Amino acid sequence: MTLAIDGGAPIVSERFPMWPSFDEAVFERVLEPLQTGKVNYWTGPLGRRFEKAFASFCGTPYAISTTNGTSALHTALAALGIGPGDEVICPSYTFIATAFAVLQAGALPVFCDVDRTHTLDPLRVPEKITEKTRAIIVVHVFGVMTDMAPILDIAESHGLMVIEDCAQAIGGSFNGIKAGAVGDAGCFSFCQSKHFTTGGEGGAVVMKERDATWLARSFRDHGYEAEERFAILEREARLTYVHPRIGFNYRMTEIQSAIGLVELERFENWNLKNRQRNGRYLAAHLNTHPVITSTPTDTDQRTNAYWWAPFTVNIRALNVTIQQVVSAIAAEGVPAQSVPWPEIYLQDAFQKRNGFGKLNYPFNDPAARNINYEQVLCPTARDLGQCTIAFPVHPVYNLEHMDQYIAAFHKVIAAYSR
């Protein structure tokens, strides 16, 4: 059978449904702040309402909404007191925002390898700890939960904090605890490509510790004395302008919060439910294929949130690269991706240590260790980048779409097998 990429007939003739796709209720709810003129976090009630609902969903006492997932990470790092001279261990195998947020906080990322689950390898973490290490960032890549138990043990024994990057893992869980609520802080993205979006961008930090939460609220809002500002707002008095610390403007809008409230209402019973159905169906039907070496399966401890469903293949059994495999599958009319991020430390920002301004901050900070990123190598991350195929499993897709994935996979692999 001739591949579509070579001129043959594609398996799918109609495009898959568009993602994101909004609940009809969104279109009415976003009118409220527009009609009332209460479009800012401090003039309307929706931002605080969304934060309360999102904290309840995650099982944490507190949530702080932010402009995006990157600002959520920056806010969490700052609230936990991480800054110049500090080091934060994080995986190299993820979107670059995780490491850039560490630089924004004035600290330096120390890159650690992942294991075959695509998440931070607990066995590699101890060798990365120095006297300057303050925290570990885990990234639940593709929605696959990191093995948190050994990470937490390592952190406790070395007095480190644990930050979860949950941008791709809303609704995942570890030992029944939702993503974001396992460590000291959880950071989320509501970008247009994620599990759900608050209108294109948006983010949140969830926390359990009250004092750190108020520091986070202050940091994301110009360094205001946030607790006093909330108290004054509740009394409907004039807002004060008291700034005891440096901060940024990372507030979400009321329109974004209105969208978030609607999408959160249907998240578990529609969005996450369909994602998990789709991802598990793919895993069940592909895990016996001889070229497949790993599938995104759940365990007794780790429940996958299925942003995408990643499958690794024995690339040596094929006569093409993984990029060629993915291109051929996509030509069959189904969406497919290779790993969309390279190893972060290979970027010029790290290889050439390109920081901020004339002082090249924070790389040349006198308090910082001189890390040579040219010497960093994470072999498992490199291998995964050369053998991983990821299928989006958005909730607007049904099992017929999953069958089309499977048919395209079988057709392409049969054509490219040695």
PDB file of C-alpha atoms in Angstrom, residues 23-24 53 65 79 94 117 130 159 177-178 180 203 224 230 272 277 290 299 321 333 355 360 375 379 383 390 407 417:
ATOM      1  CA  ASP A  23     -18.387  24.926  25.957  1.00  0.00           C
ATOM      2  CA  GLU A  24     -21.343  26.901  24.594  1.00  0.00           C
ATOM      3  CA  ALA A  53     -12.656  26.547  42.304  1.00  0.00           C
ATOM      4  CA  SER A  65      -4.033  32.719  38.986  1.00  0.00           C
ATOM      5  CA  ALA A  79       7.408  32.860  46.805  1.00  0.00           C
ATOM      6  CA  THR A  94      10.651  19.641  28.465  1.00  0.00           C
ATOM      7  CA  THR A 117       8.592   7.330  31.362  1.00  0.00           C
ATOM      8  CA  THR A 130      25.361  20.742  45.463  1.00  0.00           C
ATOM      9  CA  GLY A 159      16.195  20.054  52.875  1.00  0.00           C
ATOM     10  CA  ILE A 177      -3.250  13.145  45.180  1.00  0.00           C
ATOM     11  CA  LYS A 178      -3.857  15.510  42.270  1.00  0.00           C
ATOM     12  CA  GLY A 180       0.206  20.153  41.890  1.00  0.00           C
ATOM     13  CA  GLY A 203      -1.870  29.962  34.437  1.00  0.00           C
ATOM     14  CA  TYR A 224       1.461  44.764  46.795  1.00  0.00           C
ATOM     15  CA  PHE A 230      -7.626  41.561  50.031  1.00  0.00           C
ATOM     16  CA  LEU A 272     -10.251  14.362  31.356  1.00  0.00           C
ATOM     17  CA  ARG A 277     -10.432   6.902  27.371  1.00  0.00           C
ATOM     18  CA  PRO A 290       6.619  -5.504  17.856  1.00  0.00           C
ATOM     19  CA  THR A 299       0.388   2.304  37.482  1.00  0.00           C
ATOM     20  CA  THR A 321      14.245   8.589  11.320  1.00  0.00           C
ATOM     21  CA  GLY A 333      -4.441  12.680   7.790  1.00  0.00           C
ATOM     22  CA  GLY A 355      21.948  36.192  30.181  1.00  0.00           C
ATOM     23  CA  ASN A 360      25.149  38.662  31.791  1.00  0.00           C
ATOM     24  CA  GLN A 375      29.526  19.497  29.242  1.00  0.00           C
ATOM     25  CA  PRO A 379      21.501  10.340  27.247  1.00  0.00           C
ATOM     26  CA  ASP A 383      17.365   8.742  22.965  1.00  0.00           C
ATOM     27  CA  ALA A 390       3.130  11.383  20.446  1.00  0.00           C
ATOM     28  CA  ALA A 407      -4.415   2.325  11.084  1.00  0.00           C
ATOM     29  CA  SER A 417      10.302  -1.700   8.605  1.00  0.00           C
TER      30      SER A 417
END
